[in-house]
Every structure is written in structure tokens, then in C-alpha cells.
Coordinates of C-alpha atoms and ligand atoms in Angstrom, one line a residue:
M133 CA -0.1 0.1 0.0
Q134 CA 1.5 3.4 -1.1
R135 CA 2.2 6.3 1.4
L136 CA 0.9 8.4 -1.1
H137 CA -2.8 6.9 -0.6
A138 CA -2.5 7.4 2.9
R139 CA -1.6 11.0 2.5
Y140 CA -4.4 11.6 -0.3
P141 CA -7.2 8.9 0.6
F142 CA -9.6 10.6 -1.7
L143 CA -7.6 9.7 -5.0
E144 CA -9.3 7.0 -7.0
A145 CA -6.2 5.0 -6.7
A146 CA -6.6 5.2 -2.9
R147 CA -10.2 4.0 -3.2
D148 CA -9.0 0.9 -5.4
A149 CA -6.2 0.3 -2.8
V150 CA -8.9 -0.1 0.0
A151 CA -10.9 -2.3 -2.1
T152 CA -8.1 -4.4 -2.6
E153 CA -6.9 -4.3 1.0
T154 CA -10.2 -4.5 2.8
V155 CA -12.0 -7.9 2.5
D156 CA -14.9 -6.4 4.3
L157 CA -15.4 -2.9 6.2
A158 CA -17.6 -4.7 8.8
T159 CA -14.6 -7.0 9.8
V160 CA -12.2 -3.8 10.1
V161 CA -14.6 -1.8 12.1
E162 CA -15.3 -4.9 14.6
Q163 CA -11.5 -6.0 14.8
D164 CA -9.2 -3.3 14.2
R165 CA -9.3 -0.5 17.1
A166 CA -6.5 1.4 15.5
V167 CA -8.4 2.3 12.4
V168 CA -11.7 3.1 14.3
E169 CA -9.7 5.3 16.8
R170 CA -7.9 7.2 14.2
A171 CA -11.1 7.3 12.1
C172 CA -12.7 9.0 15.1
D173 CA -9.9 11.4 15.6
R174 CA -10.2 12.2 12.2
V175 CA -14.0 13.3 12.6
V176 CA -13.4 15.1 16.1
A177 CA -10.4 17.1 14.6
T178 CA -12.7 18.3 11.8
L179 CA -14.9 19.9 14.5
E180 CA -12.2 21.2 17.0
E181 CA -9.3 22.0 14.7
G182 CA -10.7 22.3 11.2
D183 CA -8.4 19.8 9.9
T184 CA -8.2 16.0 10.1
G185 CA -5.8 15.4 13.1
T186 CA -2.3 13.8 13.6
P187 CA -1.8 11.4 10.7
R188 CA -0.8 7.7 12.1
R189 CA 2.8 6.3 11.1
D190 CA 1.0 3.0 9.8
A191 CA 0.0 3.9 6.3
R192 CA -2.9 1.1 6.3
V193 CA -4.4 2.6 9.4
E194 CA -4.3 6.0 8.1
L195 CA -5.7 4.8 4.7
L196 CA -8.4 2.7 6.0
S197 CA -9.6 5.3 8.5
Y198 CA -10.8 7.4 5.9
P199 CA -13.6 5.2 4.6
V200 CA -14.5 4.7 8.2
A201 CA -14.4 8.2 9.0
R202 CA -17.2 8.8 6.3
V203 CA -19.2 6.0 7.8
L204 CA -19.0 7.8 11.1
V205 CA -20.1 11.1 9.3
S206 CA -22.9 9.3 7.9
L207 CA -24.0 7.7 11.2
V208 CA -24.0 11.0 12.9
G209 CA -26.0 12.5 9.6
E210 CA -25.9 16.3 10.4
R211 CA -25.3 18.6 7.2
V212 CA -23.2 20.9 9.1
L213 CA -20.8 17.8 10.1
V214 CA -20.8 16.8 6.4
R215 CA -19.7 20.3 5.3
K216 CA -17.1 20.7 8.1
Y217 CA -15.8 17.2 7.4
A218 CA -15.3 17.8 3.7
R219 CA -13.8 21.2 4.2
A220 CA -11.3 19.8 6.7
E221 CA -10.2 17.0 4.5
A222 CA -9.8 19.5 1.6
A223 CA -7.8 21.7 3.9
T224 CA -5.6 19.0 4.9
A225 CA -5.0 17.7 1.4
F226 CA -4.4 21.4 0.4
E227 CA -1.4 21.8 2.8
R228 CA 0.0 18.7 1.8
F229 CA -0.2 19.1 -1.9
T230 CA 1.3 22.8 -1.6
D231 CA 4.2 21.3 0.4
D232 CA 4.6 18.5 -2.3
L233 CA 4.7 21.1 -4.9
A234 CA 7.1 23.5 -3.2
D235 CA 9.4 20.5 -2.5
T236 CA 11.9 20.7 -5.2
T237 CA 14.3 18.1 -3.5
E238 CA 16.2 15.9 -5.9
L239 CA 16.4 13.3 -3.1
K240 CA 12.8 11.8 -3.8
S241 CA 12.5 8.4 -2.2
V242 CA 11.9 5.2 -4.3
E243 CA 8.2 5.2 -3.4
S244 CA 7.0 8.7 -3.9
T245 CA 4.5 10.3 -1.3
G246 CA 4.4 13.4 -3.3
L247 CA 1.7 14.7 -6.0
E248 CA 2.7 16.7 -9.0
L249 CA 0.3 19.4 -10.3
S250 CA -0.5 17.3 -13.3
D251 CA -1.3 14.4 -11.3
L252 CA -4.0 16.5 -9.5
L253 CA -5.4 17.9 -12.6
A254 CA -5.7 14.4 -14.1
E255 CA -7.5 13.3 -11.0
F256 CA -10.3 15.7 -11.6
D257 CA -10.1 15.7 -15.3
L258 CA -9.1 19.0 -15.7
E259 CA -6.1 18.6 -17.9
D260 CA -8.1 19.9 -21.0
D261 CA -9.8 22.7 -19.0
V262 CA -6.7 24.3 -17.6
R263 CA -4.0 25.6 -19.8
E264 CA -0.7 27.0 -18.8
T265 CA -0.1 30.9 -20.1
G266 CA 3.0 32.7 -19.9
D267 CA 2.1 34.5 -16.6
G268 CA -0.3 31.8 -15.1
Y269 CA -3.1 29.7 -16.3
R270 CA -6.4 30.0 -18.1
I271 CA -9.3 27.9 -17.0
D272 CA -12.6 27.3 -18.9
V273 CA -15.4 29.5 -17.5
G274 CA -17.6 26.4 -17.6
T275 CA -15.2 24.7 -15.3
Y276 CA -14.3 27.7 -13.1
L277 CA -17.9 28.4 -12.1
P278 CA -18.9 25.5 -10.1
L279 CA -15.4 25.3 -8.5
A280 CA -15.5 28.9 -7.4
A281 CA -19.1 28.8 -6.5
D282 CA -18.5 28.5 -2.7
L283 CA -15.5 30.7 -2.7
W284 CA -17.3 33.9 -1.4
D285 CA -14.4 36.4 -1.5
D286 CA -15.0 39.3 -4.2
E287 CA -11.9 38.3 -5.9
W288 CA -13.6 35.2 -7.2
R289 CA -16.8 36.7 -8.7
L290 CA -16.7 36.4 -12.4
V291 CA -17.4 40.2 -12.9
N292 CA -14.0 41.0 -11.4
R293 CA -12.2 38.7 -13.7
A294 CA -10.8 39.4 -17.1
L295 CA -12.5 36.9 -19.1
T296 CA -11.0 36.2 -22.5
G297 CA -12.1 33.8 -25.0
G298 CA -14.2 31.7 -22.6
G299 CA -11.2 31.5 -20.1
V300 CA -10.6 32.8 -16.9
P301 CA -7.1 33.7 -16.2
I302 CA -5.9 32.6 -12.7
D303 CA -2.5 32.4 -11.0
E304 CA -0.9 29.3 -9.5
S305 CA -2.3 29.9 -6.0
E306 CA -5.7 30.4 -7.4
L307 CA -5.5 27.2 -9.4
L308 CA -4.6 25.3 -6.0
A309 CA -7.6 26.9 -4.3
L310 CA -9.7 25.6 -7.1
L311 CA -8.3 22.1 -6.7
R312 CA -9.0 22.2 -3.0
E313 CA -12.6 22.9 -3.9
A314 CA -12.5 20.0 -6.3
I315 CA -11.3 17.9 -3.6
R316 CA -14.0 19.3 -1.0
T317 CA -16.6 18.4 -3.6
R318 CA -15.4 14.9 -4.2
V319 CA -15.3 14.3 -0.3
E320 CA -18.7 15.7 0.0
D321 CA -20.1 13.6 -2.8
G322 CA -22.5 11.0 -1.4
L323 CA -22.5 11.9 2.2
P324 CA -24.3 10.9 4.3
F325 CA -25.0 7.6 3.0
D326 CA -27.0 4.4 4.6
V327 CA -24.8 2.4 7.0
P328 CA -25.4 -1.2 7.1
E329 CA -26.9 -1.9 10.6
M330 CA -23.8 -4.5 11.5
I331 CA -21.3 -1.8 11.1
A332 CA -23.6 1.2 12.8
T333 CA -23.8 -1.0 16.0
A334 CA -20.1 -1.6 15.8
L335 CA -19.4 2.3 15.6
E336 CA -22.3 3.3 17.7
A337 CA -20.0 4.4 20.7
E338 CA -17.8 6.7 18.5
A339 CA -20.9 8.1 16.6
E340 CA -22.3 8.9 20.0
E341 CA -18.8 10.8 21.1
I342 CA -18.9 13.0 17.8
R343 CA -22.9 13.8 18.3
A344 CA -21.9 15.1 21.9
I345 CA -19.0 17.3 20.6
L346 CA -21.3 18.5 18.0
A347 CA -24.1 19.4 20.4
E348 CA -21.6 21.1 22.8
L349 CA -20.3 23.3 19.8
D350 CA -23.7 24.0 18.9
L351 CA -22.9 24.3 15.3
T352 CA -26.3 22.9 14.1
R353 CA -27.6 26.3 14.3
E354 CA -26.0 27.2 11.1
I355 CA -28.5 29.5 9.1
D356 CA -31.6 27.5 9.8
T357 CA -33.9 30.4 10.2
V358 CA -36.6 31.7 7.7
V359 CA -37.2 35.2 7.6
P360 CA -38.2 36.3 4.1
E361 CA -37.7 40.0 5.0
M362 CA -34.0 39.4 5.1
F363 CA -34.0 37.5 2.0
P364 CA -31.5 38.9 -0.8
P365 CA -33.3 40.8 -3.3
C366 CA -32.7 38.4 -6.1
M367 CA -34.6 35.6 -4.1
K368 CA -37.3 37.9 -3.0
A369 CA -38.1 38.8 -6.5
L370 CA -38.1 35.0 -7.7
L371 CA -40.5 34.2 -4.6
D372 CA -42.7 37.2 -5.9
A373 CA -42.7 35.6 -9.2
I374 CA -43.7 32.5 -8.1
Q375 CA -46.3 33.8 -5.7
K376 CA -47.7 35.9 -8.8
G377 CA -48.2 32.6 -10.6
E378 CA -45.2 33.4 -13.1
H379 CA -43.4 30.4 -15.1
L380 CA -39.8 30.4 -13.8
P381 CA -36.9 29.3 -16.2
H382 CA -35.2 26.4 -14.9
H383 CA -32.2 28.1 -13.7
S384 CA -34.3 30.7 -11.6
R385 CA -36.3 27.7 -10.0
F386 CA -33.2 25.9 -9.3
A387 CA -31.4 29.2 -7.7
V388 CA -34.5 29.9 -5.5
T389 CA -35.1 26.0 -4.4
A390 CA -31.5 25.7 -3.7
F391 CA -31.5 28.7 -1.5
L392 CA -34.7 27.8 0.5
T393 CA -33.4 24.2 1.1
S394 CA -29.8 25.9 2.4
I395 CA -31.5 27.9 4.9
G396 CA -33.2 24.9 6.3
M397 CA -36.7 24.7 4.6
S398 CA -38.0 21.2 4.3
T399 CA -39.4 19.6 1.0
D400 CA -43.0 20.1 2.3
E401 CA -42.4 23.7 3.3
I402 CA -41.1 24.5 -0.2
V403 CA -44.0 22.5 -2.0
D404 CA -46.4 24.7 0.3
L405 CA -44.8 27.8 -0.9
Y406 CA -44.7 26.9 -4.8
R407 CA -48.3 25.6 -4.5
V408 CA -50.1 29.2 -5.1
N409 CA -48.4 29.2 -8.8
S410 CA -50.8 27.9 -11.3
S411 CA -47.8 26.1 -13.4
F412 CA -46.9 24.1 -10.1
G413 CA -46.9 20.5 -10.3
E414 CA -46.3 19.0 -7.0
E415 CA -44.8 15.8 -7.9
M416 CA -42.4 17.5 -10.0
T417 CA -41.7 20.0 -7.3
R418 CA -41.0 17.4 -4.7
Y419 CA -38.6 15.6 -7.2
Q420 CA -36.6 18.8 -8.1
T421 CA -36.5 19.8 -4.4
D422 CA -35.3 16.3 -2.9
H423 CA -32.9 16.0 -5.8
I424 CA -31.4 19.6 -4.9
R425 CA -31.0 18.8 -1.4
G426 CA -29.0 15.6 -2.0
D427 CA -31.9 13.3 -0.8
T428 CA -32.3 11.7 -4.4
S429 CA -28.9 12.7 -5.8
P430 CA -25.3 12.1 -4.6
T431 CA -25.0 15.9 -4.2
E432 CA -26.4 18.7 -2.1
Y433 CA -26.5 21.8 -4.5
S434 CA -25.4 24.9 -3.1
P435 CA -27.4 28.1 -4.6
P436 CA -25.5 30.0 -7.4
S437 CA -23.2 32.6 -6.5
C438 CA -23.8 36.2 -7.4
A439 CA -21.9 36.2 -10.5
T440 CA -23.8 32.9 -11.8
M441 CA -27.1 34.8 -10.7
Q442 CA -25.8 38.0 -12.8
S443 CA -25.0 35.9 -16.0
Y444 CA -28.6 34.3 -16.0
G445 CA -30.2 37.7 -15.3
D446 CA -31.4 36.6 -11.8
C447 CA -29.6 39.3 -10.2
V448 CA -32.0 42.3 -9.6
N449 CA -32.8 45.2 -7.3
K450 CA -29.3 45.1 -5.7
D451 CA -28.7 47.1 -2.6
D452 CA -26.0 48.3 -0.6
L453 CA -25.2 45.2 0.8
C454 CA -25.1 43.3 -2.5
E455 CA -22.0 45.5 -3.2
R456 CA -20.0 43.8 -0.4
I457 CA -21.2 40.2 -0.8
P458 CA -20.3 37.6 -3.4
H459 CA -23.1 35.1 -2.8
P460 CA -26.9 35.3 -1.8
M461 CA -26.3 33.0 1.1
A462 CA -23.6 35.5 2.5
Y463 CA -26.0 38.3 2.0
Y464 CA -28.6 36.4 4.1
E465 CA -25.9 35.3 6.7
Q466 CA -25.2 38.8 7.0
R467 CA -28.5 40.2 7.7
I468 CA -29.2 37.5 10.0
D469 CA -26.1 38.4 12.0
D470 CA -27.0 41.8 11.8
A471 CA -30.4 41.4 13.2
D472 CA -31.5 41.1 16.9
D473 CA -31.6 37.6 18.5
D474 CA -35.0 37.3 18.5
L475 CA -36.0 36.3 14.8
D476 CA -39.5 35.6 13.9
D477 CA -39.2 32.4 11.7
W478 CA -41.5 32.4 9.0
R479 CA -42.6 28.9 9.8
E480 CA -43.6 29.7 13.3
R481 CA -45.5 32.7 12.1
N482 CA -47.4 30.6 9.5
G483 CA -48.1 28.2 11.8
E484 CA -49.5 30.4 14.4
E485 CA -51.6 32.1 11.7
E486 CA -53.1 28.8 10.4
A487 CA -53.9 27.7 14.0
A488 CA -55.7 31.3 14.5
S489 CA -57.8 30.7 11.3
G490 CA -58.7 27.1 12.4
D491 CA -57.0 25.6 9.4
Ligands
SF4_338 S1 -25.7 40.7 -5.8 FE1 -26.0 38.7 -5.2 S2 -27.4 38.8 -3.4 FE2 -27.4 40.8 -4.5 S3 -29.4 40.5 -5.5 FE3 -27.6 40.1 -7.1 S4 -27.2 37.9 -6.8 FE4 -28.6 38.5 -5.1

């Protein structure tokens, strides 16, 4: 088993190595305490330090702890943990590959533990989409947008980029940041998944430990508040259009649905919001909403960034705050943060009104 796989367990080759090495994950979790302990450390460090903790010397333990950590994250099943875990794995990988790329030592060991930039580009099928230029790189805009979607600093917004011939110029540090995003997306893909009962039982104590740390950190409150008055102007406009019965193009419907799922609305609540629209089809709305939130697809989709909203013509009625944020979620987070503690959640308000009217 190569140490490279232990350092970068998200690689396809590492997955293959696990498949060859591991007869059965159930046996590993039942019999290999060192792997289970490292897997648990991996997830706990995610919450406490934002990285994946101290690696073990034994490459086998280190490599196998990755799939077991994914099982633990799935068992706990909290979206905030999935996001933090994926971010931490990507941050650790980023630190390692920036070191690898900076390491120009001639004294490479027989079994290399480092990655080359070309390896990373090939891993994510980016060789054709990223081209070296004299003073940096150029990446195809269609590849750039999803990779940069969760990078909220202004510099990532497409309007702040000198787009030429369908390509976005980037420097090397930006390319590495985009590769970190590719890793984060890959780690997040498919999480959480259903865990077979036998494995769940064997890992119950570790899952409980992680749940307790999560509860203590009180992270589950990430934006789970629905206050329409504080929605960004673009989302208000899209919701208004829905309420007026207008037909929304697919990208607009995707944007508003992804926004509503990201702030914690359930599929039922979103379906209720859409119900007033005459072009509403309950079955299709449910299907699309479940798909976007990742219940029926391997990916939990994020709402588009302001740059993407602008390119689709969905960015309207911009206000002062819009000038300072790169993403509709950042807008909403800022408004919620700036508000008093006592926020009037639309779902509670709606419930009270229904109760008062006897519905
Ligand atoms: S700037 Fe962003 S948040 Fe503001 S309206 Fe446009 S897309 Fe929405």
C-alpha cells in the first residue's frame, strides 16, 4: 500500500487500494481498533481544529481510517458535520499538496509520497480545461464557475475577472485553491449514506462521542432560520414571481429552491410555497427539491453565486449590501447576523396564523 494513498485518501487510486486491501469494512470496524480510533480522531479534529488531526505512522491505518470516518459522518448524519468534514479533508490535502509542489528536492524516495500538479489535474479531469499561459493559467469558464461557487471573496466573482475567449485567467495559488474545492466536492459527494446495521452497531460509541461534541459546539444552528424580509433581493424577486403565478425558467427555479433548502426549509414547506403557482406540479416540485437537497442525488446543491445569478439575469434590485458580498447566502447570513437575537421565523408565524384561522 503506497504512502501516497494514505496522504491523499480521496484519490481514485486510494479507493482502489482500499478495495483490494479490505475484504470487508464490517470486519475492519469490529476488529481493528487502531483504524476506528484514527477514524474517530479524524472527525473530531474536523470539529475542533478544522483539520483531520495527526496522521498515524502506519499507512494502512491512515488509509483505512478515511472510509471509516465517512461512515462515522454518515451515522451522525448532520449536514453541518458533512460540510465541516469535507472542508477539513480538503484543507489537509491542500496543505500537503502545496508542500509537495514546493518540494523541489532531488532526493525523492523510491516510493514517492508526493503529488505533481499534473497528477491533481488528471485526477479531476481538468487537464484539457486548464492551460498554462506565460504568466499563469487559464481555466474554462464552465469549469471555473462550479469550482469557485463556494468561494465567497469578491476576487472570485466572474465580474472581477478578465474573461477572455471563454477562459478565466488565474495564478498558481488560485489554481491550487480551485483544486482544494474540487477535493472538497469529491469528499462531500455521497455523504451521508445509509450504513449497514452491523457496521452502525459496531461504531455506535464513536458516533455518540461525535454527536456529543457537535451538541456542545452548538453548530447545528447554522442558518436554519426563515425570515423572508431578510432574503437577498434576487431571491425575494424570484419568490414574488412564484407567488404571482409566473413561469420561472429552470435556472431561476433551481436558484430559489437551492437557496430555500440551504436555509433549512423542508421539502413540504417549499412545496407549500410553490403551491400558489398555477404552473405548479407537486410531484415535479418534490422531485426537484429532493434532488437539489441531495436526498435523491449524490450531491447537495448550493445556490448559485452572485456572479452566476448575474450571468443568468437573476440578479435584480441590488442594494448596498449586495455590493459587499459575493453570494446570496453571504447576504442572508450577514442580515441574520446583524439582526436582533429574536428572529421571527416564517414557519412559526405561518403555523400560528393557521392555528388562529382554524386551518
Ligand atoms: S448581488 Fe447577489 S445577493 Fe444581491 S441581488 Fe444580486 S445575486 Fe442577489
